[in-house]
Short mmCIF file of C-alpha atoms and ligand atoms in Angstrom, two decimals:
data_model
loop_
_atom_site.label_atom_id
_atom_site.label_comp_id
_atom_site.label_asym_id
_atom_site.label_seq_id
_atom_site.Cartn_x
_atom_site.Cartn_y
_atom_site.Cartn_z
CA UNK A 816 75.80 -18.65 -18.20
CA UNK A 817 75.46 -21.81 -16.97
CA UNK A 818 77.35 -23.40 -14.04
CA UNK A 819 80.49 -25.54 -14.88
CA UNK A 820 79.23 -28.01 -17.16
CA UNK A 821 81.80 -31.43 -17.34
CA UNK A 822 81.28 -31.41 -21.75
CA UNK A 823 82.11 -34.72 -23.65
CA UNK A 824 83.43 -33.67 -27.14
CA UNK A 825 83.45 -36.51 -29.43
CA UNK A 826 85.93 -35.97 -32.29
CA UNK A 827 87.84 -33.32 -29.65
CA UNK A 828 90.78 -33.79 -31.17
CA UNK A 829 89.70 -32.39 -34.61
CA UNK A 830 89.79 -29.07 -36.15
CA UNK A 831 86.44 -27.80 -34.64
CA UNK A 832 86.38 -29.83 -31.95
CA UNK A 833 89.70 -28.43 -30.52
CA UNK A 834 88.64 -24.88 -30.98
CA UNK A 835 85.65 -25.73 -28.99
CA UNK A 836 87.62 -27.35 -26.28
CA UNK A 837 89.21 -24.22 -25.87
CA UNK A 838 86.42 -22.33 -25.83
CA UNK A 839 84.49 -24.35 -23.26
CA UNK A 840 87.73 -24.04 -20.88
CA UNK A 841 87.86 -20.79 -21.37
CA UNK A 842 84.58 -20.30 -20.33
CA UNK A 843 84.94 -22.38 -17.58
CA UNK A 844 83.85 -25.63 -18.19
CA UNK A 845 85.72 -29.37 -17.94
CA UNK A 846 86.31 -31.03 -21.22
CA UNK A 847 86.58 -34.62 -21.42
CA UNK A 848 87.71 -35.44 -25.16
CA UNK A 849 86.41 -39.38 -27.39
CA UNK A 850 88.54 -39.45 -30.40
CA UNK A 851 89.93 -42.37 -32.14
CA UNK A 852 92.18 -40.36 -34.11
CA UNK A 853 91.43 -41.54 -37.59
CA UNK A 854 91.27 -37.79 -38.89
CA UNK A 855 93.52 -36.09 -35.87
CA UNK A 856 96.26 -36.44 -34.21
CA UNK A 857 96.65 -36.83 -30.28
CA UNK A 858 100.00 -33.89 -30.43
CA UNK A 859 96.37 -31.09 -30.25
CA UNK A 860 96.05 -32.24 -26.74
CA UNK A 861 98.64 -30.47 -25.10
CA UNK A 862 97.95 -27.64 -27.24
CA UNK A 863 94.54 -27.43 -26.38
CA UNK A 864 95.50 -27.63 -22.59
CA UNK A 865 98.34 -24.71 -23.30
CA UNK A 866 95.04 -22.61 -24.36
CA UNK A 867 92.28 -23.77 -22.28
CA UNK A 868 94.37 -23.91 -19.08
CA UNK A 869 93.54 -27.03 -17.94
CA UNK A 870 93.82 -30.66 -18.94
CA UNK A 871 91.31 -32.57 -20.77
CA UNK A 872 90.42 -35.86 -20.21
CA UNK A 873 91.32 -38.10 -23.24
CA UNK A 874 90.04 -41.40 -24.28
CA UNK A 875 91.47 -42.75 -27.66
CA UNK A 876 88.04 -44.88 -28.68
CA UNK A 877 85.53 -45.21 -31.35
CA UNK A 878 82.32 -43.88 -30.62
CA UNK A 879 81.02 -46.73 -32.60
CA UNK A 880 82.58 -49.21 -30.03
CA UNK A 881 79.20 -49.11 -28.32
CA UNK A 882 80.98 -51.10 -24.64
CA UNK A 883 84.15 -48.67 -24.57
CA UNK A 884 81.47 -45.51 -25.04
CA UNK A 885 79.70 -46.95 -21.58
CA UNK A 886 82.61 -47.21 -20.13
CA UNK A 887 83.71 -43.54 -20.71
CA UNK A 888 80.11 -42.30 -19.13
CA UNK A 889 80.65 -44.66 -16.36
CA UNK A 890 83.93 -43.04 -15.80
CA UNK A 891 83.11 -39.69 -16.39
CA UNK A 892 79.61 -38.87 -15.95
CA UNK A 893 79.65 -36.06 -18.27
CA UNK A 894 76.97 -33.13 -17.59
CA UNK A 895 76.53 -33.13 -21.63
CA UNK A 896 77.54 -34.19 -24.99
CA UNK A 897 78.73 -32.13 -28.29
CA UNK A 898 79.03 -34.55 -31.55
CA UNK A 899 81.52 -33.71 -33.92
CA UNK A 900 83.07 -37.33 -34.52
CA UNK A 901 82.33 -38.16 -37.85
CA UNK A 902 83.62 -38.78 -41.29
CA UNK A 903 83.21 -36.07 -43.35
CA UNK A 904 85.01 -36.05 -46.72
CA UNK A 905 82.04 -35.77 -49.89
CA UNK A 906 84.03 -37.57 -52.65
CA UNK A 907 85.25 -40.31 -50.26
CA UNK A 908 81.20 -41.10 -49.19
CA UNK A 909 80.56 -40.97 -52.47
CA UNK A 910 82.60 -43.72 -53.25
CA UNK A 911 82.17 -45.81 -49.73
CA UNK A 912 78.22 -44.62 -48.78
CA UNK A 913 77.98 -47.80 -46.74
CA UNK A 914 81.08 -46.63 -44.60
CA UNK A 915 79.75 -43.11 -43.94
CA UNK A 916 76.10 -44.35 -43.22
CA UNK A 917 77.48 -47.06 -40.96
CA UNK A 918 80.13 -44.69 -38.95
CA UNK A 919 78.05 -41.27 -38.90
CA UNK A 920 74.68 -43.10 -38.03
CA UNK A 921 75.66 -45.98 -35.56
CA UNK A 922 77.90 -43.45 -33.69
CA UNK A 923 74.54 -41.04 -33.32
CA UNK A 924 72.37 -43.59 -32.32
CA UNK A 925 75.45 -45.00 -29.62
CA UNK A 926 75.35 -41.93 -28.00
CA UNK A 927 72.10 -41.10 -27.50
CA UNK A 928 71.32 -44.55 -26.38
CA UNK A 929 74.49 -44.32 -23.99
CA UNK A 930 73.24 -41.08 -22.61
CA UNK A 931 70.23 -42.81 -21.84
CA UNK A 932 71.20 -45.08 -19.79
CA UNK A 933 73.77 -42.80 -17.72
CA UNK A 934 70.65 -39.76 -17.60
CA UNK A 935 72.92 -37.60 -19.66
CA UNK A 936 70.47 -35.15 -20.70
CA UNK A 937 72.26 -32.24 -23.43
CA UNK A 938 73.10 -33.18 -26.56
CA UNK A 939 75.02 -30.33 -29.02
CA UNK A 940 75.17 -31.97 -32.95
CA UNK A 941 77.57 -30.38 -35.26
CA UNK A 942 75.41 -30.66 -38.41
CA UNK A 943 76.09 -28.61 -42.15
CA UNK A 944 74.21 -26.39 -44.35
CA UNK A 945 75.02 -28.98 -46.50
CA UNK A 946 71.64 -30.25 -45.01
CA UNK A 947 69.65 -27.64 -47.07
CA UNK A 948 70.42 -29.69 -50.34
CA UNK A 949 70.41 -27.03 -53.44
CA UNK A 950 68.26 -24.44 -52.47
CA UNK A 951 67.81 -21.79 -54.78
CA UNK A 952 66.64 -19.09 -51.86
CA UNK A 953 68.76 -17.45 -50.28
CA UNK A 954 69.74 -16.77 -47.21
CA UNK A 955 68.77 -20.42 -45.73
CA UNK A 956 66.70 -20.57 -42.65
CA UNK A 957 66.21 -23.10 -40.28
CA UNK A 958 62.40 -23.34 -41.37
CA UNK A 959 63.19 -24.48 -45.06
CA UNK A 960 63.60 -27.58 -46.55
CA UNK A 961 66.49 -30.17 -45.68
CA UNK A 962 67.18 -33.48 -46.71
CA UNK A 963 67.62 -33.39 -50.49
CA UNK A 964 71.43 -33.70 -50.16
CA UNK A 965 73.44 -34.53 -53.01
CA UNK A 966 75.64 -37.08 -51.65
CA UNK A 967 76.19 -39.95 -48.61
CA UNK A 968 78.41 -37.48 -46.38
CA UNK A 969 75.45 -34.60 -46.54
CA UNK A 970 72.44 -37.66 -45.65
CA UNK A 971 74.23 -38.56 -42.74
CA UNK A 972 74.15 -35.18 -41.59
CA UNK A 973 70.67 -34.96 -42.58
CA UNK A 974 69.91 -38.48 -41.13
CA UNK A 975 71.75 -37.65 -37.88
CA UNK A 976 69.28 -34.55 -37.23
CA UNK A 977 66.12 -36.84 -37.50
CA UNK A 978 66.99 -39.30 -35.20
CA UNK A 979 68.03 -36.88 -32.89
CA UNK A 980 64.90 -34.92 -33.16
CA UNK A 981 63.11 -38.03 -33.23
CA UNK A 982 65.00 -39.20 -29.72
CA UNK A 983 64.22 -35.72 -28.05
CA UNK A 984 60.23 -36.57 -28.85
CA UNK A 985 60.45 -40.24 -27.47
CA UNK A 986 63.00 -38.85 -24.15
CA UNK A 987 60.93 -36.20 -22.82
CA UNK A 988 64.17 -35.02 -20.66
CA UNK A 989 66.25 -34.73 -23.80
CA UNK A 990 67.76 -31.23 -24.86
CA UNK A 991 69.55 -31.16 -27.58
CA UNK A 992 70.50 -28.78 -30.61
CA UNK A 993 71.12 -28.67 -34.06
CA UNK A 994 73.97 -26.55 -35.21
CA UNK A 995 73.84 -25.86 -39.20
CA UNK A 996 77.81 -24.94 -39.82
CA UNK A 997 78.19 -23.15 -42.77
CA UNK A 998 82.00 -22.84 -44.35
CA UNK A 999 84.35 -22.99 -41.39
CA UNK A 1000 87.95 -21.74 -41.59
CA UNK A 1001 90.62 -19.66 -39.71
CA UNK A 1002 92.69 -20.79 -36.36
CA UNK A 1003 92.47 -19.81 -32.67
CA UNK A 1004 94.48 -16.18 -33.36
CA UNK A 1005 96.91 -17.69 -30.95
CA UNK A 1006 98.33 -19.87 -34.29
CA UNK A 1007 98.99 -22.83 -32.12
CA UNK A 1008 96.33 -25.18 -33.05
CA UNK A 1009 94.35 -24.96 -36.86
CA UNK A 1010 92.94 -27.20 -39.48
CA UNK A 1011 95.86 -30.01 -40.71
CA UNK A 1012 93.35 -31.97 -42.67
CA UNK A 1013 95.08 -35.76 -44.14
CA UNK A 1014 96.45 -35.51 -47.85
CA UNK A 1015 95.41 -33.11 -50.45
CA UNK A 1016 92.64 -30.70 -49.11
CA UNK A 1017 89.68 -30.73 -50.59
CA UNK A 1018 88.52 -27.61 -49.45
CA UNK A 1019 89.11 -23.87 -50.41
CA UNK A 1020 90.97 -22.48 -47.17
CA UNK A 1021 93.66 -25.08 -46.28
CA UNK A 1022 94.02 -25.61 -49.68
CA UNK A 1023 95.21 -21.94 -50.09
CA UNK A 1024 96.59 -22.13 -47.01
CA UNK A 1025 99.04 -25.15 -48.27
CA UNK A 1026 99.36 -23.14 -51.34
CA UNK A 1027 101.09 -20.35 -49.73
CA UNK A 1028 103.08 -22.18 -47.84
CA UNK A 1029 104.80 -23.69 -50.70
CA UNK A 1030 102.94 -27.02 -50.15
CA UNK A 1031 101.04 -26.83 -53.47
CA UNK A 1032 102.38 -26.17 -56.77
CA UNK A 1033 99.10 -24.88 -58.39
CA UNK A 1034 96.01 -23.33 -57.01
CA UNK A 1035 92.77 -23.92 -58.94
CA UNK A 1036 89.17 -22.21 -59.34
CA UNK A 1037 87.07 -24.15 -59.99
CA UNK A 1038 84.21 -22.64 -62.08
CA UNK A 1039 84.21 -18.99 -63.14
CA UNK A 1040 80.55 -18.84 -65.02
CA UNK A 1041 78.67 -18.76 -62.31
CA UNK A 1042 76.04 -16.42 -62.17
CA UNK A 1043 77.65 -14.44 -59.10
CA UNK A 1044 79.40 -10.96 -59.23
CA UNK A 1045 82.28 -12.39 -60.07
CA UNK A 1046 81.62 -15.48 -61.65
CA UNK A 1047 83.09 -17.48 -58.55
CA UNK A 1048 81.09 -19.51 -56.17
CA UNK A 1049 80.16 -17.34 -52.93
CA UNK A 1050 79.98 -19.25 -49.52
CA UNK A 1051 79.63 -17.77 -45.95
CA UNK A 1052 82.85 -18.18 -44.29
CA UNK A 1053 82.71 -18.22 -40.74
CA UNK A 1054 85.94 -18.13 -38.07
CA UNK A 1055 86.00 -21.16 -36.34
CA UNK A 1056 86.88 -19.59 -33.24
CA UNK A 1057 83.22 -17.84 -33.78
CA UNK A 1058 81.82 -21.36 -34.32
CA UNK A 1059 83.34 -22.37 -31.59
CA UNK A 1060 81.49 -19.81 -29.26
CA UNK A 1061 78.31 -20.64 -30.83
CA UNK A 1062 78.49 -24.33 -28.74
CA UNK A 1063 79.22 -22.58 -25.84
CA UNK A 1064 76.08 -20.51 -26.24
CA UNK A 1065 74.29 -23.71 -27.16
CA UNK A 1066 74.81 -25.58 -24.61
CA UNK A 1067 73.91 -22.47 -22.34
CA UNK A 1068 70.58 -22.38 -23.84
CA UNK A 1069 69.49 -25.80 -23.62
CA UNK A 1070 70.77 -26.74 -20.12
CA UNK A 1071 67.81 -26.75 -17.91
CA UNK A 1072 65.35 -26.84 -21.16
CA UNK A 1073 63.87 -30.27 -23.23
CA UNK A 1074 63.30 -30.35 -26.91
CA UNK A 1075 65.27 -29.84 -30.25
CA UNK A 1076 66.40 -26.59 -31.54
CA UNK A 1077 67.88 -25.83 -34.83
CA UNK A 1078 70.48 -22.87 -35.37
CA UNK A 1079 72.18 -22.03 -38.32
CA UNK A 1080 75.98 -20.68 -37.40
CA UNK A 1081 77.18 -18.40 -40.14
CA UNK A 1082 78.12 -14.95 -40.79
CA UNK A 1083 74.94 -14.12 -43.33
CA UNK A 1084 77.37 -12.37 -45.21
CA UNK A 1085 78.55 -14.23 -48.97
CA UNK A 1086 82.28 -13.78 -49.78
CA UNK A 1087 83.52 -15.36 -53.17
CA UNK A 1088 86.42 -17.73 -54.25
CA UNK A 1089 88.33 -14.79 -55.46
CA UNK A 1090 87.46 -12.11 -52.35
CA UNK A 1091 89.28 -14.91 -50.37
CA UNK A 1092 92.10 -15.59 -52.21
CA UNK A 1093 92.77 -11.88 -52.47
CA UNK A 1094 92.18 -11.64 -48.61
CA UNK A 1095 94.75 -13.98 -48.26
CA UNK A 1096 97.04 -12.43 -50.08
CA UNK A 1097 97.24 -9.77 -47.98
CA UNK A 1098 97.16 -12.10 -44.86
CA UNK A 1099 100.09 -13.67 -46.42
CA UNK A 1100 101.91 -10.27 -48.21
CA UNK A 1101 101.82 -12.07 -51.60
CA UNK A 1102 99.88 -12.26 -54.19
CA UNK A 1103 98.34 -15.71 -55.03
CA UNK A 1104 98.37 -16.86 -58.45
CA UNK A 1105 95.48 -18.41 -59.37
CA UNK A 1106 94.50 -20.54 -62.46
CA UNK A 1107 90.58 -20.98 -63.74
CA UNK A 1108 89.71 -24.78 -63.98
CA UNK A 1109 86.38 -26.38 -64.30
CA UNK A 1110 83.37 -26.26 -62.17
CA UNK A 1111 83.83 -29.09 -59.33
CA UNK A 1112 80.59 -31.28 -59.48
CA UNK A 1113 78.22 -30.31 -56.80
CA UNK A 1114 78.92 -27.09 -56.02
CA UNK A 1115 76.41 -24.69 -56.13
CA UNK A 1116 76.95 -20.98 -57.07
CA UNK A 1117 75.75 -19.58 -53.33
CA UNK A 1118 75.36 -20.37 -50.24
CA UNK A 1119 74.59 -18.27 -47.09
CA UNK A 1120 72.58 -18.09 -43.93
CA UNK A 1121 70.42 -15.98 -42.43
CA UNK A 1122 71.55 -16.57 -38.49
CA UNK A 1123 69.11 -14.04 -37.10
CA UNK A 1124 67.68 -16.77 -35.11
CA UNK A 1125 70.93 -17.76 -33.43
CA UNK A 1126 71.43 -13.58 -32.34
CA UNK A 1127 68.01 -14.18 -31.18
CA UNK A 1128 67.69 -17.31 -29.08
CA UNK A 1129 71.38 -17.92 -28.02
CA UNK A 1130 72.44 -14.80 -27.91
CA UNK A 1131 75.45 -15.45 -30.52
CA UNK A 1132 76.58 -13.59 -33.12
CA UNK A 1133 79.80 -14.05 -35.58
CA UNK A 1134 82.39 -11.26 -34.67
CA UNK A 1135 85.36 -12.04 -36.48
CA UNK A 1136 85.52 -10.69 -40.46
CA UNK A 1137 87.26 -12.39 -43.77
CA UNK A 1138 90.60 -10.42 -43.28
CA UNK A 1139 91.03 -11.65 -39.75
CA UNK A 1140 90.11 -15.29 -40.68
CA UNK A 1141 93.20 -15.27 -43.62
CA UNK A 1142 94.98 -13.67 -41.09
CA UNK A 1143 94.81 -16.46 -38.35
CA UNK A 1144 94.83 -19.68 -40.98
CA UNK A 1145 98.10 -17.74 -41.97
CA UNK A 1146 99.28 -17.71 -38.83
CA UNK A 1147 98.60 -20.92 -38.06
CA UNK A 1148 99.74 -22.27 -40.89
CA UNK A 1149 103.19 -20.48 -41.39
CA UNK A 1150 104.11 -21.36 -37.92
CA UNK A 1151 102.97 -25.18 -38.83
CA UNK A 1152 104.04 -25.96 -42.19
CA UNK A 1153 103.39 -29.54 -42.04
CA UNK A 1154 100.81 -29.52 -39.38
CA UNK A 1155 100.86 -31.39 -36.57
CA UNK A 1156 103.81 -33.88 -35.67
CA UNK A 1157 102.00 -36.95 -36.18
C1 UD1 B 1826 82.22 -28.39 -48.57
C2 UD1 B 1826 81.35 -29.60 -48.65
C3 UD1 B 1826 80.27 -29.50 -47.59
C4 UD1 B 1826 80.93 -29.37 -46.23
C5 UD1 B 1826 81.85 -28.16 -46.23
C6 UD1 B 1826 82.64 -28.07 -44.94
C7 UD1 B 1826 81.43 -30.28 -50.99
C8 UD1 B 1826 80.67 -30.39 -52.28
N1 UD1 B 1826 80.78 -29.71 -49.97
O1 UD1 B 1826 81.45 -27.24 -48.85
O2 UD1 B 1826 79.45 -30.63 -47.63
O3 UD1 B 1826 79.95 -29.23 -45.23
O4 UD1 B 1826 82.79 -28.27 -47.29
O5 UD1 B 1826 83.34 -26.88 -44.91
O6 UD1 B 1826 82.57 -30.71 -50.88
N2 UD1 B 1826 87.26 -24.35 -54.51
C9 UD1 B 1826 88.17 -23.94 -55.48
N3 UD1 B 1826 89.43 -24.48 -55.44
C10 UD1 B 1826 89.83 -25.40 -54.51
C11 UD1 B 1826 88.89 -25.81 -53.51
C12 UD1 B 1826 87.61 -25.28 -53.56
O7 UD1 B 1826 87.85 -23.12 -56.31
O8 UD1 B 1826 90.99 -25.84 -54.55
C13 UD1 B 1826 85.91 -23.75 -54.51
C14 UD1 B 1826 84.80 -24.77 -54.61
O9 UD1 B 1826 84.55 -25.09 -55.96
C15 UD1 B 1826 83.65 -24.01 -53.96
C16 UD1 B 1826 84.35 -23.12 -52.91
O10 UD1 B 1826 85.73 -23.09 -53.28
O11 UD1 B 1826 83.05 -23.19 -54.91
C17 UD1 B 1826 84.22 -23.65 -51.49
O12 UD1 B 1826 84.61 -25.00 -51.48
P1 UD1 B 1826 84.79 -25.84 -50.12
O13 UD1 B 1826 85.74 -25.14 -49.23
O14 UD1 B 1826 85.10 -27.25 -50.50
O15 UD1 B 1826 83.36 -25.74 -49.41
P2 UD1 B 1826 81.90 -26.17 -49.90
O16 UD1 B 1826 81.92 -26.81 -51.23
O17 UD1 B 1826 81.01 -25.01 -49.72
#
């Protein structure tokens, strides 16, 4: 492992940037968290400090605001970078592309050109398998075609990985990587911090999650043709407290090294709509009733990765199954109804 590393974690405050916060402490790094709390809310931090045993360094900014970023790297002089700050809701970029193109890209570009000029050399980017567009192969690997995405939010992603990529050719010193999330869910197993996304979810697990909880009055499939072995659309599900590892292991691989690596983080196993709700049923000792409703537009019928390349080069492999990830959003969830106090 590498030495104590002092980590910058734009978007710290959200759902998988907490998680990694922990993680890094845990592991003995410093965390020093950018968040301008658009999609979070600043009640994490102590949270993440109760976990991660120390505190983190918090600046409430925009990574867009290009002079309060250099003043954060003046301040801090972090050893390295991990990107999550972004917007990241598909309908909503549908809707407001020039909003997600403007926020997603101009923070990217900020940082690396920030890092520049302080000789910050590591950059981690939380990317998606959303990258892969709607590939008909399965499992996805790293080597196969990206960039056919079927909305703004999935682009930016895209967009974000080229310019990086692009940056580590032009900055010899650069060393950054590329990590392809697949579907992230669950909650550090301690239940004190989770996913408390704004409004109605639009994803599966905190919308089941909110469900059981009494939140939600109705809990909807969406699409039960699909040629799967149910008929429901499979996705690899992945504990974020796995995910959360996997930037630890990242940013052990690249310190010290130059380039851009690409890892997809996922379980490479497929579970479907209806395994999960039935998981969580048992997480939560009741039965969910479901109702069928029409396919939502855009989804395809599978998705899952083939992560042999992460076990290979980083050493990182997903530990945690789908019982134990209903288990710990149901955790986190019942003992945070509402979420965090905003
Ligand atoms: C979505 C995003 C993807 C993003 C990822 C982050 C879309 C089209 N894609 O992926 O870009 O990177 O989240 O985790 O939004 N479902 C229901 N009922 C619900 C909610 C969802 O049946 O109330 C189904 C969906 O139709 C889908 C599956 O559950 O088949 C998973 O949905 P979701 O959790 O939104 O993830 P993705 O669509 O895979």
């Amino acid at each position: 492992m590498s030495n104590n590393l002092k980590v910058l974690l734009t978007g710290g405050c959200g759902y998988i940037g907490s998680h990694t916060a922990v993680e890094l402490m845990r592991a003995g790094h410093d965390v020093v968290i950018a968040d301008d709390l658009v999609n979070s809310s600043r009640s994490v931090l102590p949270r993440i400090e109760e976990l991660g045993g120390r505190k983190p360094a918090f600046y409430e900014i925009d990574v867009c605001d290009m002079e309060k970023l250099d003043g954060l790297f003046a301040a801090e002089k972090p050893d390295a970078v991990i990107h999550f700050a972004g917007l990241k809701c598909v309908p909503e970029s549908v809707e407001k592309p020039t909003l997600y193109y403007r926020n997603n890209l101009l923070s990217t570009m900020n940082l690396l050109e920030v890092m520049a000029a302080h000789g910050v050399k590591y950059i981690v980017f939380s990317s998606s398998a959303t990258v892969y567009g709607e590939s008909d192969v399965m499992p996805l690997r790293e080597d196969m075609p990206t960039g056919a995405c079927t909305n703004p939010y999935g682009m930016t992603k895209h967009m974000s990985e080229v310019i990086i990529r692009d940056t580590a050719r032009a900055r010899k010193e650069l060393g950054a990587v590329l990590l392809r999330y697949f579907n992230p869910i669950g909650a550090d197993e301690s239940g004190r911090i989770g996913e408390d996304p704004l409004g109605i979810p639009n994803n599966l697990l905190p919308y089941v999650a909110q469900f059981a909880a009494g939140r939600r009055e109705r809990l909807f499939v969406n699409g039960n043709d699909y040629p799967t072995r149910d008929g429901t659309c499979i996705r690899d599900f992945i504990h974020v407290t796995d995910l959360a590892k996997a930037h630890v292991k990242a940013l052990d691989f690249i310190v010290g090294r130059s380039g851009c690596e690409v890892f997809n983080i996922g379980t490479g196993n497929g579970y479907s709509v209806l395994e999960v709700i039935e998981a969580f049923s048992k997480a939560c000792g009741r039965e969910l009733k479901y109702e069928f409703a029409p396919r939502r537009a855009g989804d395809i019928p599978t998705c899952y990765a083939d992560p042999s390349k992460a076990e290979r080069l980083l050493g990182w492999k997903a530990e945690r199954g789908l019982a134990q990830m209903c288990e710990d959003t149901w955790r986190w969830q019942s003992a945070n109804p509402m979420g965090y106090e905003k």
